[in-house]
Amino acid sequence: MSIDPSLLLPLGWSNDFLRQLTLEQLETRRPARIIGVGQDHYHIDDGHGAQVATLAGRYRHRHATDSTLPTVGDWVLLEADASLIVERLEPRSLLLRRGAGGSEPQAIAANVDVLLIVSGLDAEFNVHRIERYLVMAAQAGVTPLVLLTKADLYPDVEPALAAVRPRLPPGGEVFAIDALHAPLAERLAPWLGAGTTLVVAGSSGVGKSTLINNLAGTELQATQATRRDAKGRHTTTARELVRLPGGACIIDVPGMREVGLAPAAGGVEAQFHSLHELAARCRYTDCRHADEPGCAVQAARQRGELDEDAWQHYLKLLAEERHNIAAHERHQRERAFGRMVRAVLKDKERHGRR
Ligand SMILES: Nc1nc2c(ncn2[C@@H]2O[C@H](COP(=O)(O)OP(=O)(O)O)[C@@H](O)[C@H]2O)c(=O)[nH]1
Ligand SMILES: [Mg+2]
Ligand SMILES: [Zn+2]
């Protein structure tokens, strides 16, 4: 078995993944990238095109929680001649959201470099929703790019741009775009380099599929305008990784109406860095920022230097993050306790039989 980098590089392969392989794995395993996730199977590409693969039972058994199961964008190892996934390589980044049950994080995509936050300039536009995605990007350590679509229909774009700009971290950018009519590959070229992986996130109907088709230069993805089948139903599309002409990979994520934050620390603090620093200057570490003496937040407010909207959203997301982390930790303790009880019962059973 030999790895041919020229086949893998266009899929985002790098030496960081090669270094994770043991000599034995180099000889007996085949790396591939997950390009789609089905109910009980995966779509993978090993450089020779799309194939279907399944996850080895022993892997599933060892990694029972959602966020360590392979997700779209992950690099995995397959048995050389079989379509059996036996290992997942450590990703360089992992985009997470709050899982359905709330306590477990759910993986959205792995090995991501850029999060394209797509939002319409119509009534959909909501700076707080965008800010949630910015926290998600901060959690994963990926560069956010905010794309405000439908600029052809809503040409008064400056107020929306001005609302987003102060919320962006260093390296982040915001653009108003017409995803439907104007080619975008050139404008977004700095983020579309070969080997880069982008994830498109945003509510349903904002233009994510339209954007991907625009960048691909062909009708790769069914949009809301085209994806109804003969009976007029919406056909469901699984999330999928596609390769763009310039060598970047782009992943579509099914619409997220509400962006729940994963139970992970640090994202809110990173996104609201300056407010976090401000609050840290209060005299008391447990300052409620109400009427305590030496409150740096109140002082900034009195000087007219506090962005009240950003401050309130910061407090809200911070409370949500703490709540999610506490729920996650409680859940993990309960699971650990359950495992201990089962082990004790098993042990008793064995001794009883002797
Ligand atoms: N005029 C205009 N229409 C757009 C733009 N972007 C998307 N659309 C339309 O909005 C609808 C939803 O787009 P779609 O790509 O399916 O959204 P998705 O659900 O986010 O994938 C479709 O009818 C698109 O043609 C845009 O920039 N300008
Ligand atoms: Mg779509
Ligand atoms: Zn204070």
Tab-separated table of C-alpha atoms and ligand atoms in Angstrom:
chain	number	residue	atom	x	y	z
A	1	MET	CA	0.000	0.000	0.000
A	2	SER	CA	1.405	3.413	-0.870
A	3	ILE	CA	-0.164	6.799	-0.418
A	4	ASP	CA	-0.247	9.002	-3.492
A	5	PRO	CA	-0.327	12.608	-2.229
A	6	SER	CA	-1.129	13.999	-5.674
A	7	LEU	CA	-4.505	12.249	-5.459
A	8	LEU	CA	-5.156	13.264	-1.843
A	9	LEU	CA	-3.953	16.889	-1.806
A	10	PRO	CA	-6.944	18.185	-3.847
A	11	LEU	CA	-9.132	16.706	-1.100
A	12	GLY	CA	-7.360	18.715	1.591
A	13	TRP	CA	-4.797	16.086	2.658
A	14	SER	CA	-1.675	17.384	4.453
A	15	ASN	CA	1.441	16.151	6.223
A	16	ASP	CA	-0.317	16.618	9.570
A	17	PHE	CA	-2.416	13.587	8.682
A	18	LEU	CA	0.472	11.609	7.222
A	19	ARG	CA	2.394	12.065	10.499
A	20	GLN	CA	-0.449	10.409	12.425
A	21	LEU	CA	-0.001	7.112	10.601
A	22	THR	CA	2.076	4.280	12.022
A	23	LEU	CA	4.310	2.288	9.705
A	24	GLU	CA	1.872	-0.592	9.890
A	25	GLN	CA	-1.049	1.679	9.008
A	26	LEU	CA	0.972	3.072	6.101
A	27	GLU	CA	1.287	-0.441	4.751
A	28	THR	CA	-2.154	-1.816	5.454
A	29	ARG	CA	-4.593	1.119	5.467
A	30	ARG	CA	-5.952	3.508	2.878
A	31	PRO	CA	-6.756	7.159	3.783
A	32	ALA	CA	-9.949	8.739	2.496
A	33	ARG	CA	-12.034	11.792	3.256
A	34	ILE	CA	-15.662	11.624	4.344
A	35	ILE	CA	-17.677	13.587	1.794
A	36	GLY	CA	-21.178	12.664	2.947
A	37	VAL	CA	-22.950	11.035	5.876
A	38	GLY	CA	-25.910	8.688	5.356
A	39	GLN	CA	-28.140	6.908	7.872
A	40	ASP	CA	-25.918	3.827	8.226
A	41	HIS	CA	-23.145	4.482	5.740
A	42	TYR	CA	-20.606	7.079	4.669
A	43	HIS	CA	-19.651	8.528	1.323
A	44	ILE	CA	-15.893	8.739	1.020
A	45	ASP	CA	-13.302	9.799	-1.539
A	46	ASP	CA	-9.800	8.291	-1.569
A	47	GLY	CA	-8.763	10.305	-4.607
A	48	HIS	CA	-10.380	7.902	-7.056
A	49	GLY	CA	-13.890	9.313	-6.730
A	50	ALA	CA	-16.882	8.797	-4.477
A	51	GLN	CA	-17.488	5.422	-2.837
A	52	VAL	CA	-19.705	4.055	-0.103
A	53	ALA	CA	-18.139	2.801	3.122
A	54	THR	CA	-19.326	1.601	6.513
A	55	LEU	CA	-17.931	2.118	9.972
A	56	ALA	CA	-16.300	-0.911	11.593
A	57	GLY	CA	-18.370	-2.172	14.525
A	58	ARG	CA	-15.347	-2.150	16.793
A	59	TYR	CA	-14.753	1.557	16.068
A	60	ARG	CA	-18.376	2.405	16.803
A	61	HIS	CA	-18.145	0.449	20.038
A	62	ARG	CA	-14.980	2.222	21.187
A	63	HIS	CA	-16.324	5.715	20.395
A	64	ALA	CA	-19.906	5.714	21.549
A	65	THR	CA	-20.375	9.503	21.684
A	66	ASP	CA	-21.448	11.543	18.705
A	67	SER	CA	-18.572	13.975	18.412
A	68	THR	CA	-15.939	11.251	17.943
A	69	LEU	CA	-17.882	9.413	15.256
A	70	PRO	CA	-16.565	10.389	11.841
A	71	THR	CA	-18.345	13.349	10.317
A	72	VAL	CA	-18.198	15.067	6.949
A	73	GLY	CA	-14.701	16.453	6.329
A	74	ASP	CA	-12.984	13.853	8.508
A	75	TRP	CA	-9.997	11.899	7.256
A	76	VAL	CA	-10.366	8.205	7.993
A	77	LEU	CA	-8.421	5.008	7.384
A	78	LEU	CA	-9.983	2.084	5.556
A	79	GLU	CA	-8.927	-1.521	5.369
A	80	ALA	CA	-6.869	-1.634	2.205
A	81	ASP	CA	-9.163	-3.779	0.099
A	82	ALA	CA	-12.440	-3.216	1.887
A	83	SER	CA	-14.805	-0.316	2.281
A	84	LEU	CA	-14.582	-0.556	6.039
A	85	ILE	CA	-13.638	2.524	8.090
A	86	VAL	CA	-11.394	1.391	10.945
A	87	GLU	CA	-9.839	4.637	12.207
A	88	ARG	CA	-10.463	8.368	12.286
A	89	LEU	CA	-7.466	10.700	12.088
A	90	GLU	CA	-7.301	13.543	14.609
A	91	PRO	CA	-8.877	16.562	12.863
A	92	ARG	CA	-7.150	19.960	12.818
A	93	SER	CA	-10.488	21.592	13.624
A	94	LEU	CA	-13.994	20.459	14.473
A	95	LEU	CA	-17.129	22.569	14.105
A	96	LEU	CA	-19.632	21.659	16.802
A	97	ARG	CA	-23.151	22.580	17.702
A	98	ARG	CA	-25.481	21.686	20.517
A	99	GLY	CA	-26.912	18.216	19.924
A	100	ALA	CA	-30.606	17.435	19.798
A	101	GLY	CA	-30.715	16.201	23.415
A	102	GLY	CA	-28.763	19.251	24.520
A	103	SER	CA	-26.092	17.594	26.623
A	104	GLU	CA	-23.860	16.075	23.937
A	105	PRO	CA	-22.121	18.216	21.327
A	106	GLN	CA	-22.865	17.301	17.731
A	107	ALA	CA	-20.159	17.458	15.091
A	108	ILE	CA	-21.055	19.522	12.033
A	109	ALA	CA	-17.857	19.192	10.022
A	110	ALA	CA	-14.179	18.401	10.530
A	111	ASN	CA	-10.918	19.840	9.210
A	112	VAL	CA	-12.474	23.182	8.416
A	113	ASP	CA	-10.489	26.361	7.655
A	114	VAL	CA	-13.214	28.882	6.856
A	115	LEU	CA	-16.804	29.185	8.056
A	116	LEU	CA	-18.952	30.946	5.452
A	117	ILE	CA	-21.792	32.475	7.451
A	118	VAL	CA	-24.565	33.104	4.938
A	119	SER	CA	-27.407	35.443	5.794
A	120	GLY	CA	-29.969	37.222	3.650
A	121	LEU	CA	-30.156	41.011	3.441
A	122	ASP	CA	-33.956	40.601	3.590
A	123	ALA	CA	-35.988	40.184	6.781
A	124	GLU	CA	-33.786	37.190	7.623
A	125	PHE	CA	-30.907	39.505	8.511
A	126	ASN	CA	-30.193	39.273	12.235
A	127	VAL	CA	-26.873	40.312	13.693
A	128	HIS	CA	-27.359	38.126	16.784
A	129	ARG	CA	-27.790	34.996	14.674
A	130	ILE	CA	-24.615	35.905	12.799
A	131	GLU	CA	-22.865	36.460	16.116
A	132	ARG	CA	-23.809	32.937	17.251
A	133	TYR	CA	-22.100	31.541	14.177
A	134	LEU	CA	-19.098	33.746	14.974
A	135	VAL	CA	-18.920	32.124	18.424
A	136	MET	CA	-19.111	28.711	16.740
A	137	ALA	CA	-16.210	29.692	14.469
A	138	ALA	CA	-14.236	30.965	17.475
A	139	GLN	CA	-14.841	27.682	19.351
A	140	ALA	CA	-13.408	25.737	16.412
A	141	GLY	CA	-10.633	28.233	15.672
A	142	VAL	CA	-11.690	28.791	12.065
A	143	THR	CA	-11.832	32.031	10.067
A	144	PRO	CA	-15.351	33.439	9.669
A	145	LEU	CA	-16.503	35.058	6.459
A	146	VAL	CA	-19.950	36.658	6.581
A	147	LEU	CA	-21.763	36.702	3.241
A	148	LEU	CA	-24.918	38.793	3.051
A	149	THR	CA	-26.904	37.531	0.056
A	150	LYS	CA	-29.581	39.073	-2.170
A	151	ALA	CA	-27.752	42.392	-2.524
A	152	ASP	CA	-29.412	42.647	-5.977
A	153	LEU	CA	-32.831	42.847	-4.269
A	154	TYR	CA	-31.724	44.943	-1.262
A	155	PRO	CA	-29.094	47.358	-2.583
A	156	ASP	CA	-28.978	49.460	0.603
A	157	VAL	CA	-26.291	47.194	2.080
A	158	GLU	CA	-24.240	49.658	4.141
A	159	PRO	CA	-26.301	49.504	7.396
A	160	ALA	CA	-26.046	45.695	7.488
A	161	LEU	CA	-22.308	45.755	6.745
A	162	ALA	CA	-21.823	48.375	9.463
A	163	ALA	CA	-23.748	46.220	11.958
A	164	VAL	CA	-21.598	43.148	11.290
A	165	ARG	CA	-18.143	44.760	10.966
A	166	PRO	CA	-17.568	45.600	14.666
A	167	ARG	CA	-18.472	42.007	15.608
A	168	LEU	CA	-15.817	40.408	13.406
A	169	PRO	CA	-12.634	38.951	14.887
A	170	PRO	CA	-9.244	39.745	13.304
A	171	GLY	CA	-9.086	38.020	9.922
A	172	GLY	CA	-12.864	37.934	9.560
A	173	GLU	CA	-14.623	39.770	6.735
A	174	VAL	CA	-18.125	40.676	5.623
A	175	PHE	CA	-19.355	41.004	2.031
A	176	ALA	CA	-22.691	41.886	0.480
A	177	ILE	CA	-23.188	39.595	-2.504
A	178	ASP	CA	-25.563	38.697	-5.290
A	179	ALA	CA	-25.175	34.930	-5.195
A	180	LEU	CA	-27.594	34.383	-8.052
A	181	HIS	CA	-26.189	36.522	-10.868
A	182	ALA	CA	-22.600	37.634	-10.219
A	183	PRO	CA	-19.637	35.185	-10.306
A	184	LEU	CA	-17.939	35.215	-6.889
A	185	ALA	CA	-14.841	33.025	-7.251
A	186	GLU	CA	-12.562	35.977	-7.950
A	187	ARG	CA	-13.875	38.127	-5.106
A	188	LEU	CA	-13.514	35.317	-2.604
A	189	ALA	CA	-10.243	33.978	-4.062
A	190	PRO	CA	-8.179	34.669	-0.876
A	191	TRP	CA	-10.293	32.071	0.971
A	192	LEU	CA	-10.501	29.537	-1.849
A	193	GLY	CA	-6.906	28.340	-2.094
A	194	ALA	CA	-6.136	24.721	-2.988
A	195	GLY	CA	-6.446	22.408	0.008
A	196	THR	CA	-8.693	24.834	1.929
A	197	THR	CA	-11.939	23.518	3.372
A	198	LEU	CA	-14.919	25.821	3.741
A	199	VAL	CA	-18.224	25.138	5.435
A	200	VAL	CA	-21.374	26.999	4.449
A	201	ALA	CA	-23.744	27.670	7.323
A	202	GLY	CA	-26.977	29.611	7.566
A	203	SER	CA	-30.733	29.272	7.728
A	204	SER	CA	-32.709	27.568	5.012
A	205	GLY	CA	-33.420	29.795	2.014
A	206	VAL	CA	-30.565	32.267	2.491
A	207	GLY	CA	-28.738	31.063	-0.638
A	208	LYS	CA	-26.207	28.449	0.524
A	209	SER	CA	-26.769	26.116	-2.434
A	210	THR	CA	-26.903	29.070	-4.811
A	211	LEU	CA	-23.524	30.203	-3.441
A	212	ILE	CA	-21.962	26.749	-3.880
A	213	ASN	CA	-23.230	26.533	-7.458
A	214	ASN	CA	-21.890	30.023	-8.079
A	215	LEU	CA	-18.404	29.078	-6.831
A	216	ALA	CA	-18.468	25.723	-8.643
A	217	GLY	CA	-19.546	27.409	-11.862
A	218	THR	CA	-22.146	24.685	-12.450
A	219	GLU	CA	-25.485	23.518	-11.049
A	220	LEU	CA	-23.957	21.108	-8.492
A	221	GLN	CA	-26.558	21.550	-5.814
A	222	ALA	CA	-30.321	21.758	-6.106
A	223	THR	CA	-31.517	25.128	-4.836
A	224	GLN	CA	-34.935	25.984	-3.480
A	225	ALA	CA	-35.824	27.165	-6.966
A	226	THR	CA	-34.973	23.781	-8.522
A	227	ARG	CA	-35.089	21.020	-5.930
A	228	ARG	CA	-38.804	20.163	-5.879
A	229	ASP	CA	-39.424	16.765	-7.424
A	230	ALA	CA	-42.276	15.992	-9.867
A	231	LYS	CA	-44.801	15.854	-7.039
A	232	GLY	CA	-43.696	19.256	-5.763
A	233	ARG	CA	-42.129	17.878	-2.592
A	234	HIS	CA	-38.830	19.068	-1.281
A	235	THR	CA	-36.169	16.448	-1.831
A	236	THR	CA	-33.849	16.134	1.116
A	237	THR	CA	-30.174	16.556	0.409
A	238	ALA	CA	-27.574	14.972	2.674
A	239	ARG	CA	-24.760	17.255	3.725
A	240	GLU	CA	-21.955	16.925	1.275
A	241	LEU	CA	-18.421	17.973	0.505
A	242	VAL	CA	-17.757	19.120	-3.042
A	243	ARG	CA	-14.543	20.099	-4.766
A	244	LEU	CA	-14.335	23.545	-6.344
A	245	PRO	CA	-12.453	24.212	-9.598
A	246	GLY	CA	-9.691	26.185	-7.816
A	247	GLY	CA	-8.844	23.275	-5.501
A	248	ALA	CA	-10.812	24.162	-2.368
A	249	CYS	CA	-13.424	21.867	-0.808
A	250	ILE	CA	-16.781	23.219	0.298
A	251	ILE	CA	-19.276	21.576	2.653
A	252	ASP	CA	-22.995	22.317	2.837
A	253	VAL	CA	-24.720	21.851	6.188
A	254	PRO	CA	-28.488	21.401	6.410
A	255	GLY	CA	-30.317	24.549	7.489
A	256	MET	CA	-30.023	25.505	11.115
A	257	ARG	CA	-32.961	27.546	12.301
A	258	GLU	CA	-31.532	27.952	15.718
A	259	VAL	CA	-27.833	27.759	16.346
A	260	GLY	CA	-27.334	26.022	19.665
A	261	LEU	CA	-23.858	26.462	21.098
A	262	ALA	CA	-21.926	23.276	21.822
A	263	PRO	CA	-20.964	22.666	25.459
A	264	ALA	CA	-17.421	23.982	25.051
A	265	ALA	CA	-15.694	26.819	26.871
A	266	GLY	CA	-13.815	29.687	25.293
A	267	GLY	CA	-15.893	30.529	22.216
A	268	VAL	CA	-17.967	33.295	23.810
A	269	GLU	CA	-14.921	34.742	25.544
A	270	ALA	CA	-12.980	34.788	22.275
A	271	GLN	CA	-15.805	36.351	20.269
A	272	PHE	CA	-16.488	39.037	22.899
A	273	HIS	CA	-12.853	39.538	23.784
A	274	SER	CA	-12.990	43.287	24.501
A	275	LEU	CA	-16.135	43.017	26.660
A	276	HIS	CA	-14.588	40.102	28.533
A	277	GLU	CA	-11.489	42.215	29.210
A	278	LEU	CA	-13.630	45.148	30.298
A	279	ALA	CA	-15.549	43.034	32.839
A	280	ALA	CA	-12.268	41.631	34.131
A	281	ARG	CA	-11.266	45.169	35.190
A	282	CYS	CA	-14.111	45.413	37.751
A	283	ARG	CA	-12.917	45.704	41.346
A	284	TYR	CA	-14.764	42.557	42.487
A	285	THR	CA	-14.335	39.282	40.665
A	286	ASP	CA	-18.008	38.425	41.291
A	287	CYS	CA	-19.205	41.870	40.137
A	288	ARG	CA	-22.789	41.777	38.829
A	289	HIS	CA	-22.129	45.047	36.970
A	290	ALA	CA	-25.149	46.687	38.619
A	291	ASP	CA	-24.246	49.236	41.296
A	292	GLU	CA	-21.051	47.816	42.774
A	293	PRO	CA	-18.235	50.288	43.416
A	294	GLY	CA	-15.380	50.042	40.946
A	295	CYS	CA	-17.482	48.441	38.210
A	296	ALA	CA	-15.656	48.932	34.914
A	297	VAL	CA	-18.787	48.110	32.892
A	298	GLN	CA	-20.887	50.786	34.606
A	299	ALA	CA	-18.044	53.257	34.147
A	300	ALA	CA	-17.843	52.496	30.421
A	301	ARG	CA	-21.640	52.802	30.183
A	302	GLN	CA	-21.548	56.229	31.856
A	303	ARG	CA	-18.845	57.383	29.468
A	304	GLY	CA	-21.119	56.258	26.616
A	305	GLU	CA	-18.497	53.729	25.508
A	306	LEU	CA	-20.501	50.551	26.054
A	307	ASP	CA	-22.200	48.858	23.093
A	308	GLU	CA	-25.329	47.967	25.057
A	309	ASP	CA	-26.650	45.498	22.480
A	310	ALA	CA	-23.357	43.613	22.256
A	311	TRP	CA	-23.050	43.590	26.061
A	312	GLN	CA	-26.539	42.108	26.551
A	313	HIS	CA	-25.900	39.463	23.885
A	314	TYR	CA	-22.550	38.629	25.488
A	315	LEU	CA	-24.250	38.033	28.862
A	316	LYS	CA	-26.942	35.907	27.217
A	317	LEU	CA	-24.492	33.696	25.314
A	318	LEU	CA	-22.198	33.404	28.332
A	319	ALA	CA	-25.117	32.162	30.466
A	320	GLU	CA	-26.097	29.740	27.709
A	321	GLU	CA	-22.539	28.439	27.391
A	322	ARG	CA	-22.290	27.866	31.150
A	323	HIS	CA	-25.653	26.129	31.221
A	324	ASN	CA	-24.653	23.830	28.332
A	325	ILE	CA	-21.308	22.955	29.901
A	326	ALA	CA	-22.982	22.151	33.238
A	327	ALA	CA	-25.573	19.951	31.505
A	328	HIS	CA	-22.827	18.163	29.578
A	329	GLU	CA	-20.779	17.525	32.721
A	330	ARG	CA	-23.852	16.240	34.574
A	331	HIS	CA	-24.617	13.912	31.695
A	332	GLN	CA	-21.045	12.592	31.660
A	333	ARG	CA	-21.111	11.972	35.432
A	334	GLU	CA	-24.365	10.060	35.053
A	335	ARG	CA	-22.914	7.950	32.271
A	336	ALA	CA	-19.782	7.222	34.280
A	337	PHE	CA	-21.940	6.267	37.279
A	338	GLY	CA	-24.063	4.000	35.080
A	339	ARG	CA	-20.940	2.283	33.758
A	340	MET	CA	-19.665	1.762	37.314
A	341	VAL	CA	-22.973	0.251	38.458
A	342	ARG	CA	-23.019	-2.113	35.485
A	343	ALA	CA	-19.420	-3.162	36.172
A	344	VAL	CA	-20.216	-3.882	39.835
A	345	LEU	CA	-23.303	-5.919	38.918
A	346	LYS	CA	-21.321	-7.905	36.349
A	347	ASP	CA	-18.615	-8.558	38.884
A	348	LYS	CA	-21.157	-9.779	41.469
A	349	GLU	CA	-22.718	-12.049	38.886
A	350	ARG	CA	-19.357	-13.611	38.114
A	351	HIS	CA	-18.521	-14.146	41.810
A	352	GLY	CA	-22.004	-15.537	42.456
A	353	ARG	CA	-21.534	-18.167	39.773
A	354	ARG	CA	-18.246	-19.362	41.157
B	1	LIG	N1	-32.073	37.499	-6.101
B	1	LIG	C1	-31.325	36.647	-5.410
B	1	LIG	N2	-31.828	35.439	-5.090
B	1	LIG	C2	-31.061	34.583	-4.387
B	1	LIG	C3	-29.745	34.927	-3.964
B	1	LIG	N3	-29.254	33.879	-3.286
B	1	LIG	C4	-30.211	32.926	-3.289
B	1	LIG	N4	-31.308	33.340	-3.957
B	1	LIG	C5	-32.576	32.606	-4.143
B	1	LIG	O1	-33.062	32.231	-2.867
B	1	LIG	C6	-33.682	30.961	-2.899
B	1	LIG	C7	-33.030	30.034	-1.870
B	1	LIG	O2	-31.710	29.746	-2.268
B	1	LIG	P1	-30.983	28.375	-1.876
B	1	LIG	O3	-29.620	28.441	-2.457
B	1	LIG	O4	-31.812	27.185	-2.239
B	1	LIG	O5	-30.937	28.513	-0.302
B	1	LIG	P2	-30.384	27.471	0.790
B	1	LIG	O6	-31.593	26.875	1.421
B	1	LIG	O7	-29.628	28.306	1.758
B	1	LIG	O8	-29.530	26.470	0.092
B	1	LIG	C8	-33.538	30.462	-4.324
B	1	LIG	O9	-34.748	30.721	-5.014
B	1	LIG	C9	-32.398	31.292	-4.892
B	1	LIG	O10	-32.507	31.479	-6.271
B	1	LIG	C10	-29.241	36.234	-4.311
B	1	LIG	O11	-28.119	36.640	-3.959
B	1	LIG	N5	-30.080	37.056	-5.037
B	2	MG	MG	-29.564	24.333	0.108
B	3	ZN	ZN	-18.703	45.165	37.015
